[in-house]
Amino acid sequence: MRSIWNGAISFGLVSIPIKLVNATESHSISFRQIHVEDGGRIRYRKVCELEDREVRGDEIGKAYEGADGAMIPITDEDLGSLPLPTAKTIEIVAFVPGDRIDPLQMDTAYYLSANGVPAAKPYTLLREALKRSKKVAIAKFALRGRERLGMLRVVDDVIAMHGLLWPDEIRATDGVAPDAGVTVRDQELDLADALMDTLGEVDLADLHDDYREAVEELIAAKASGEEAPHAPAPSGGGKVLDLMAALEKSVREAKESRGEEVSQSGGAGGVAGEGEVKPMRGRRTASASKAAPRETSRAASKTASKSTPKGEVGKKSTSTAKKTAAKKTAAAKKSAGAAKKSTAKTTTAAKKTAARKRSA
């Protein structure tokens, strides 16, 4: 990875030569501006207002605009010669517990790479000290024309640094929270807890950018002349009128999505156990009562199917059918045998009677 800054970490009297590398990258899809009429590319050209001509990159410098509009040129040499100890040094000023850092302050992330063989030992020393102390280092450093605050922590076997916003760059929360008069009931909190438990945890590595994938499909469809995909029609939603009903429905849908059995007992319930919603006394509805027998029969059928291993049901049915057929065949044979015996007896008796008549 290409370094964007070279310097050193100042750890007391210990100096650790390092290279600063971007720890993140953007995968967002970028678009170009075009002229809608003919599709021509729109470009921005850097033009000097005084000479009214386009200028090259090496002709462009930086300046500070004063209150009266006057431009005060500032060169890279001017910034490089500032009397700042952090101009080429990440100066560690303190070590604090990680939970002392408000996530609102976190900005761009970097990896710090040891710069050269001599830096390996002090780099490893700082890394292991951070691991053992379970603390993070607070540092100051200068980058891209300004001094910044940073937090050093260990990621795998690498020291990472998060740029931090200065405390005065974090806006106050005044006027953002809802009116203080709004309250929530214990039952609503119980259902919210149940929903949180049902949703459970997630491996962040499994999450992906659905919007980017949809844009890629759109681009591919347009490039091949196919019809562009369209979003499905909205399935309702809007303003929540019954918070309890919305929470209960959310719990049910979350359970169904995880393949769990969902109780249809209904009602605004308290919560017992992990993600289990039970009805409140006195609020059970008629529809919920009617649903209970259905759930009982479903549960019974599920229990029956679970008690019989897969593949055994078909075998048992086939075996039963074979036994029944065998019994019917045996019965038919017995009936045929009995009929033959009866016929034989009748014939013998008739012959005997005929013989007696002839002799008489």
Short mmCIF file of C-alpha atoms in Angstrom, two decimals:
data_model
loop_
_atom_site.label_atom_id
_atom_site.label_comp_id
_atom_site.label_asym_id
_atom_site.label_seq_id
_atom_site.Cartn_x
_atom_site.Cartn_y
_atom_site.Cartn_z
CA MET A 1 0.00 0.00 0.00
CA ARG A 2 1.26 3.46 -0.88
CA SER A 3 2.14 5.69 2.06
CA ILE A 4 0.63 9.17 2.22
CA TRP A 5 2.87 10.56 4.97
CA ASN A 6 6.27 9.69 6.43
CA GLY A 7 7.34 10.66 9.92
CA ALA A 8 7.78 9.18 13.37
CA ILE A 9 5.83 8.32 16.51
CA SER A 10 7.14 10.17 19.54
CA PHE A 11 6.71 7.88 22.57
CA GLY A 12 8.45 9.79 25.37
CA LEU A 13 12.12 9.72 24.36
CA VAL A 14 11.50 6.82 22.00
CA SER A 15 11.15 7.69 18.31
CA ILE A 16 9.57 5.16 15.93
CA PRO A 17 9.95 5.88 12.19
CA ILE A 18 6.63 5.08 10.49
CA LYS A 19 4.72 5.39 7.25
CA LEU A 20 1.08 6.42 7.21
CA VAL A 21 -1.22 4.31 5.00
CA ASN A 22 -4.95 4.69 4.37
CA ALA A 23 -6.83 1.94 6.22
CA THR A 24 -10.07 2.30 4.25
CA GLU A 25 -11.13 2.56 0.63
CA SER A 26 -14.30 3.62 -1.08
CA HIS A 27 -16.21 1.24 -3.36
CA SER A 28 -18.91 3.74 -4.25
CA ILE A 29 -19.79 4.18 -7.93
CA SER A 30 -18.92 7.58 -9.34
CA PHE A 31 -20.81 9.33 -12.13
CA ARG A 32 -19.78 11.90 -14.73
CA GLN A 33 -21.72 15.00 -15.60
CA ILE A 34 -23.03 15.12 -19.17
CA HIS A 35 -25.00 17.42 -21.40
CA VAL A 36 -28.51 15.90 -21.40
CA GLU A 37 -29.25 16.90 -25.01
CA ASP A 38 -26.32 15.16 -26.72
CA GLY A 39 -24.55 13.19 -23.95
CA GLY A 40 -21.42 15.31 -24.23
CA ARG A 41 -19.08 15.24 -21.21
CA ILE A 42 -19.15 18.30 -18.94
CA ARG A 43 -15.71 19.27 -17.65
CA TYR A 44 -14.52 21.93 -15.27
CA ARG A 45 -11.60 24.00 -16.41
CA LYS A 46 -9.38 26.03 -14.08
CA VAL A 47 -9.27 29.54 -15.40
CA CYS A 48 -7.37 32.55 -14.07
CA GLU A 49 -9.86 35.38 -13.57
CA LEU A 50 -7.30 38.07 -14.29
CA GLU A 51 -5.93 36.64 -17.53
CA ASP A 52 -9.12 34.81 -18.55
CA ARG A 53 -7.21 31.73 -19.63
CA GLU A 54 -6.98 28.10 -18.53
CA VAL A 55 -3.93 27.34 -16.35
CA ARG A 56 -1.91 24.16 -15.80
CA GLY A 57 -1.68 22.36 -12.45
CA ASP A 58 1.91 23.43 -11.85
CA GLU A 59 0.80 27.05 -12.11
CA ILE A 60 -1.71 26.72 -9.27
CA GLY A 61 -0.86 27.50 -5.65
CA LYS A 62 -2.88 28.18 -2.48
CA ALA A 63 -3.80 31.38 -0.70
CA TYR A 64 -5.89 32.60 2.21
CA GLU A 65 -8.68 35.04 1.40
CA GLY A 66 -8.78 37.93 3.86
CA ALA A 67 -11.88 39.75 5.07
CA ASP A 68 -11.39 42.40 2.37
CA GLY A 69 -11.09 39.81 -0.39
CA ALA A 70 -7.33 40.12 -0.68
CA MET A 71 -5.46 36.88 -1.42
CA ILE A 72 -2.52 36.04 0.87
CA PRO A 73 -0.32 33.41 -0.86
CA ILE A 74 0.76 30.46 1.33
CA THR A 75 3.38 28.03 0.02
CA ASP A 76 4.17 24.47 1.06
CA GLU A 77 7.51 25.74 2.33
CA ASP A 78 5.68 28.20 4.58
CA LEU A 79 3.61 25.40 6.08
CA GLY A 80 6.58 23.03 6.33
CA SER A 81 8.61 25.54 8.34
CA LEU A 82 5.91 26.15 10.98
CA PRO A 83 7.32 25.79 14.52
CA LEU A 84 5.21 22.71 15.29
CA PRO A 85 6.66 19.55 16.88
CA THR A 86 3.89 17.58 15.11
CA ALA A 87 4.87 18.66 11.59
CA LYS A 88 6.64 15.33 11.03
CA THR A 89 5.84 13.57 14.29
CA ILE A 90 2.85 11.80 15.77
CA GLU A 91 3.27 12.99 19.34
CA ILE A 92 1.63 10.77 21.96
CA VAL A 93 0.30 12.93 24.80
CA ALA A 94 -1.67 10.43 26.92
CA PHE A 95 -3.01 6.89 27.32
CA VAL A 96 -6.68 6.47 28.21
CA PRO A 97 -9.32 3.68 28.26
CA GLY A 98 -10.89 3.17 24.86
CA ASP A 99 -14.42 3.88 26.11
CA ARG A 100 -13.38 7.43 26.92
CA ILE A 101 -13.42 8.27 23.21
CA ASP A 102 -16.79 9.38 21.89
CA PRO A 103 -17.46 7.69 18.50
CA LEU A 104 -18.71 11.07 17.27
CA GLN A 105 -15.09 12.24 17.28
CA MET A 106 -13.78 9.45 15.05
CA ASP A 107 -12.72 10.45 11.56
CA THR A 108 -10.48 8.88 8.90
CA ALA A 109 -8.58 5.69 9.81
CA TYR A 110 -4.94 4.95 8.97
CA TYR A 111 -2.48 2.10 9.44
CA LEU A 112 0.95 2.92 10.86
CA SER A 113 3.70 0.85 9.25
CA ALA A 114 7.21 0.53 10.68
CA ASN A 115 9.57 2.37 8.33
CA GLY A 116 12.71 0.29 8.10
CA VAL A 117 14.31 -2.52 10.11
CA PRO A 118 15.44 -0.35 13.07
CA ALA A 119 11.82 0.69 13.65
CA ALA A 120 10.60 -2.89 14.16
CA LYS A 121 11.66 -3.22 17.83
CA PRO A 122 10.23 0.07 19.19
CA TYR A 123 7.10 -0.40 17.02
CA THR A 124 6.52 -3.84 18.55
CA LEU A 125 7.18 -2.45 22.04
CA LEU A 126 4.46 0.20 21.65
CA ARG A 127 2.04 -2.31 20.13
CA GLU A 128 2.46 -4.83 22.95
CA ALA A 129 2.25 -2.08 25.59
CA LEU A 130 -1.09 -0.95 24.13
CA LYS A 131 -2.33 -4.56 24.10
CA ARG A 132 -1.37 -5.25 27.70
CA SER A 133 -2.68 -1.98 29.10
CA LYS A 134 -5.97 -2.30 27.14
CA LYS A 135 -5.74 1.43 26.54
CA VAL A 136 -5.50 3.69 23.51
CA ALA A 137 -2.96 6.42 22.90
CA ILE A 138 -4.06 10.00 22.28
CA ALA A 139 -1.73 11.86 19.94
CA LYS A 140 -1.35 15.06 17.95
CA PHE A 141 -0.13 15.14 14.36
CA ALA A 142 -0.09 17.50 11.39
CA LEU A 143 -1.46 16.40 8.02
CA ARG A 144 -2.59 18.30 4.92
CA GLY A 145 -1.97 21.75 6.33
CA ARG A 146 -3.54 21.37 9.77
CA GLU A 147 -2.80 19.87 13.16
CA ARG A 148 -5.08 17.05 14.13
CA LEU A 149 -5.94 14.84 17.05
CA GLY A 150 -5.50 11.09 16.75
CA MET A 151 -6.17 7.85 18.62
CA LEU A 152 -3.77 4.91 18.32
CA ARG A 153 -5.01 1.37 18.93
CA VAL A 154 -4.02 -2.17 17.94
CA VAL A 155 -5.76 -3.96 15.06
CA ASP A 156 -4.48 -7.53 14.67
CA ASP A 157 -0.70 -6.97 14.80
CA VAL A 158 -0.78 -3.44 13.42
CA ILE A 159 -1.00 -0.05 15.12
CA ALA A 160 -3.92 1.85 13.64
CA MET A 161 -4.65 5.52 14.06
CA HIS A 162 -8.06 7.17 13.89
CA GLY A 163 -8.12 10.85 13.18
CA LEU A 164 -10.25 12.57 15.83
CA LEU A 165 -12.23 15.75 15.57
CA TRP A 166 -11.34 18.39 18.10
CA PRO A 167 -13.92 18.64 20.91
CA ASP A 168 -15.05 22.07 19.70
CA GLU A 169 -15.85 20.58 16.28
CA ILE A 170 -18.63 18.41 17.76
CA ARG A 171 -21.95 20.21 17.68
CA ALA A 172 -24.13 20.38 20.78
CA THR A 173 -27.34 18.33 20.82
CA ASP A 174 -29.52 21.28 21.77
CA GLY A 175 -32.86 21.23 19.97
CA VAL A 176 -32.32 17.79 18.43
CA ALA A 177 -34.05 15.53 20.98
CA PRO A 178 -37.88 15.26 20.97
CA ASP A 179 -40.03 17.13 23.49
CA ALA A 180 -39.36 16.15 27.09
CA GLY A 181 -43.06 15.47 27.62
CA VAL A 182 -42.96 12.21 25.64
CA THR A 183 -42.95 9.07 27.81
CA VAL A 184 -42.94 5.34 27.10
CA ARG A 185 -44.63 2.58 29.09
CA ASP A 186 -42.91 -0.44 30.57
CA GLN A 187 -44.87 -2.71 28.22
CA GLU A 188 -43.49 -0.81 25.22
CA LEU A 189 -39.96 -1.11 26.56
CA ASP A 190 -40.51 -4.84 27.14
CA LEU A 191 -41.57 -5.31 23.53
CA ALA A 192 -38.64 -3.22 22.31
CA ASP A 193 -36.33 -5.48 24.35
CA ALA A 194 -38.01 -8.54 22.84
CA LEU A 195 -37.49 -7.17 19.34
CA MET A 196 -33.81 -6.46 20.08
CA ASP A 197 -33.34 -10.00 21.44
CA THR A 198 -35.13 -11.55 18.46
CA LEU A 199 -33.09 -9.63 15.92
CA GLY A 200 -29.98 -10.76 17.78
CA GLU A 201 -26.46 -9.99 16.59
CA VAL A 202 -24.91 -9.84 13.14
CA ASP A 203 -21.50 -10.47 11.65
CA LEU A 204 -20.62 -7.15 10.02
CA ALA A 205 -18.63 -9.04 7.40
CA ASP A 206 -21.93 -10.48 6.10
CA LEU A 207 -23.39 -7.04 5.37
CA HIS A 208 -23.02 -5.54 1.92
CA ASP A 209 -24.00 -2.47 -0.06
CA ASP A 210 -27.39 -3.23 -1.65
CA TYR A 211 -27.55 0.21 -3.26
CA ARG A 212 -24.24 -0.25 -5.06
CA GLU A 213 -25.30 -3.67 -6.35
CA ALA A 214 -28.59 -2.22 -7.62
CA VAL A 215 -26.72 0.59 -9.42
CA GLU A 216 -24.35 -1.94 -11.00
CA GLU A 217 -27.32 -3.97 -12.26
CA LEU A 218 -28.90 -0.79 -13.64
CA ILE A 219 -25.69 0.13 -15.50
CA ALA A 220 -25.31 -3.40 -16.88
CA ALA A 221 -28.93 -3.44 -18.10
CA LYS A 222 -28.62 -0.06 -19.82
CA ALA A 223 -25.28 -0.99 -21.39
CA SER A 224 -26.78 -4.15 -22.92
CA GLY A 225 -29.97 -2.44 -24.05
CA GLU A 226 -32.18 -4.37 -21.65
CA GLU A 227 -34.99 -2.97 -19.56
CA ALA A 228 -33.75 -1.35 -16.39
CA PRO A 229 -34.89 -2.98 -13.13
CA HIS A 230 -37.58 -1.12 -11.18
CA ALA A 231 -38.23 -0.93 -7.48
CA PRO A 232 -41.24 -2.92 -6.23
CA ALA A 233 -44.35 -1.03 -5.24
CA PRO A 234 -44.28 0.17 -1.63
CA SER A 235 -45.99 -2.26 0.75
CA GLY A 236 -47.75 0.22 3.00
CA GLY A 237 -45.97 1.69 5.98
CA GLY A 238 -46.21 5.35 6.79
CA LYS A 239 -47.04 6.91 10.12
CA VAL A 240 -47.15 4.50 13.07
CA LEU A 241 -50.48 4.92 14.80
CA ASP A 242 -50.30 2.01 17.27
CA LEU A 243 -46.79 1.62 18.66
CA MET A 244 -47.61 -1.56 20.58
CA ALA A 245 -49.10 -3.25 17.51
CA ALA A 246 -46.11 -2.20 15.40
CA LEU A 247 -43.69 -3.63 17.99
CA GLU A 248 -45.61 -6.91 18.24
CA LYS A 249 -45.71 -7.27 14.46
CA SER A 250 -41.99 -6.51 14.26
CA VAL A 251 -41.23 -9.25 16.79
CA ARG A 252 -43.36 -11.76 14.87
CA GLU A 253 -41.77 -10.93 11.52
CA ALA A 254 -38.27 -11.07 13.01
CA LYS A 255 -38.98 -14.52 14.45
CA GLU A 256 -40.45 -15.76 11.16
CA SER A 257 -37.40 -14.54 9.26
CA ARG A 258 -35.21 -16.59 11.61
CA GLY A 259 -37.39 -19.68 11.20
CA GLU A 260 -38.65 -19.61 14.77
CA GLU A 261 -42.14 -20.64 15.81
CA VAL A 262 -44.32 -17.59 16.30
CA SER A 263 -47.06 -17.47 18.91
CA GLN A 264 -50.27 -15.89 17.68
CA SER A 265 -51.56 -15.12 21.17
CA GLY A 266 -51.73 -11.43 20.31
CA GLY A 267 -52.17 -8.60 22.75
CA ALA A 268 -49.70 -6.09 24.08
CA GLY A 269 -47.59 -8.37 26.17
CA GLY A 270 -44.89 -8.41 28.71
CA VAL A 271 -41.74 -10.32 27.90
CA ALA A 272 -40.40 -13.46 29.53
CA GLY A 273 -37.23 -15.08 28.34
CA GLU A 274 -35.26 -14.16 25.27
CA GLY A 275 -37.46 -12.55 22.64
CA GLU A 276 -40.61 -14.23 24.00
CA VAL A 277 -43.74 -12.10 24.03
CA LYS A 278 -46.58 -13.04 26.38
CA PRO A 279 -50.05 -11.43 26.44
CA MET A 280 -51.06 -9.00 29.17
CA ARG A 281 -53.94 -10.04 31.38
CA GLY A 282 -57.25 -8.52 30.37
CA ARG A 283 -56.14 -7.61 26.83
CA ARG A 284 -56.52 -10.96 25.06
CA THR A 285 -58.70 -10.51 22.00
CA ALA A 286 -61.29 -12.82 20.52
CA SER A 287 -59.22 -13.31 17.40
CA ALA A 288 -56.27 -14.34 19.54
CA SER A 289 -58.46 -16.90 21.37
CA LYS A 290 -59.60 -18.36 18.06
CA ALA A 291 -56.05 -18.55 16.86
CA ALA A 292 -54.92 -20.59 19.88
CA PRO A 293 -56.55 -23.93 18.80
CA ARG A 294 -54.99 -23.53 15.37
CA GLU A 295 -51.59 -23.07 16.94
CA THR A 296 -52.18 -26.13 19.16
CA SER A 297 -52.99 -28.31 16.15
CA ARG A 298 -50.02 -26.90 14.27
CA ALA A 299 -47.76 -27.58 17.21
CA ALA A 300 -49.13 -31.13 17.50
CA SER A 301 -48.53 -31.82 13.83
CA LYS A 302 -45.05 -30.36 14.12
CA THR A 303 -44.35 -32.51 17.20
CA ALA A 304 -45.55 -35.60 15.37
CA SER A 305 -43.43 -34.84 12.35
CA LYS A 306 -40.42 -34.16 14.55
CA SER A 307 -40.82 -37.42 16.50
CA THR A 308 -40.60 -39.41 13.25
CA PRO A 309 -37.24 -39.12 11.50
CA LYS A 310 -37.15 -37.97 7.90
CA GLY A 311 -37.74 -40.81 5.48
CA GLU A 312 -39.41 -43.04 8.11
CA VAL A 313 -42.93 -41.79 7.42
CA GLY A 314 -42.92 -43.06 3.83
CA LYS A 315 -41.38 -46.38 4.87
CA LYS A 316 -43.99 -46.97 7.57
CA SER A 317 -46.86 -46.17 5.16
CA THR A 318 -45.48 -48.57 2.55
CA SER A 319 -44.96 -51.33 5.12
CA THR A 320 -48.51 -50.93 6.45
CA ALA A 321 -49.95 -51.10 2.92
CA LYS A 322 -48.01 -54.29 2.18
CA LYS A 323 -49.23 -55.97 5.39
CA THR A 324 -52.85 -55.04 4.65
CA ALA A 325 -52.60 -56.43 1.10
CA ALA A 326 -51.06 -59.65 2.41
CA LYS A 327 -53.89 -60.11 4.94
CA LYS A 328 -56.53 -59.58 2.22
CA THR A 329 -54.85 -62.13 -0.07
CA ALA A 330 -54.68 -64.73 2.73
CA ALA A 331 -58.36 -64.17 3.54
CA ALA A 332 -59.30 -64.59 -0.12
CA LYS A 333 -57.32 -67.85 -0.31
CA LYS A 334 -59.05 -69.18 2.81
CA SER A 335 -62.47 -68.30 1.35
CA ALA A 336 -61.64 -70.07 -1.94
CA GLY A 337 -60.41 -73.14 -0.07
CA ALA A 338 -63.55 -73.30 2.05
CA ALA A 339 -65.74 -73.02 -1.07
CA LYS A 340 -63.88 -75.88 -2.77
CA LYS A 341 -64.27 -78.10 0.30
CA SER A 342 -67.98 -77.33 0.51
CA THR A 343 -68.47 -78.15 -3.19
CA ALA A 344 -66.56 -81.42 -2.81
CA LYS A 345 -68.68 -82.46 0.18
CA THR A 346 -71.90 -81.73 -1.72
CA THR A 347 -70.77 -83.75 -4.74
CA THR A 348 -69.80 -86.74 -2.55
CA ALA A 349 -73.14 -86.70 -0.75
CA ALA A 350 -75.03 -86.61 -4.08
CA LYS A 351 -73.07 -89.60 -5.40
CA LYS A 352 -73.82 -91.63 -2.28
CA THR A 353 -77.55 -90.89 -2.53
CA ALA A 354 -77.60 -91.92 -6.20
CA ALA A 355 -75.83 -95.17 -5.39
CA ARG A 356 -78.38 -96.05 -2.63
CA LYS A 357 -81.28 -95.47 -5.06
CA ARG A 358 -79.76 -97.76 -7.68
CA SER A 359 -79.18 -100.54 -5.19
CA ALA A 360 -82.76 -100.25 -3.93
#
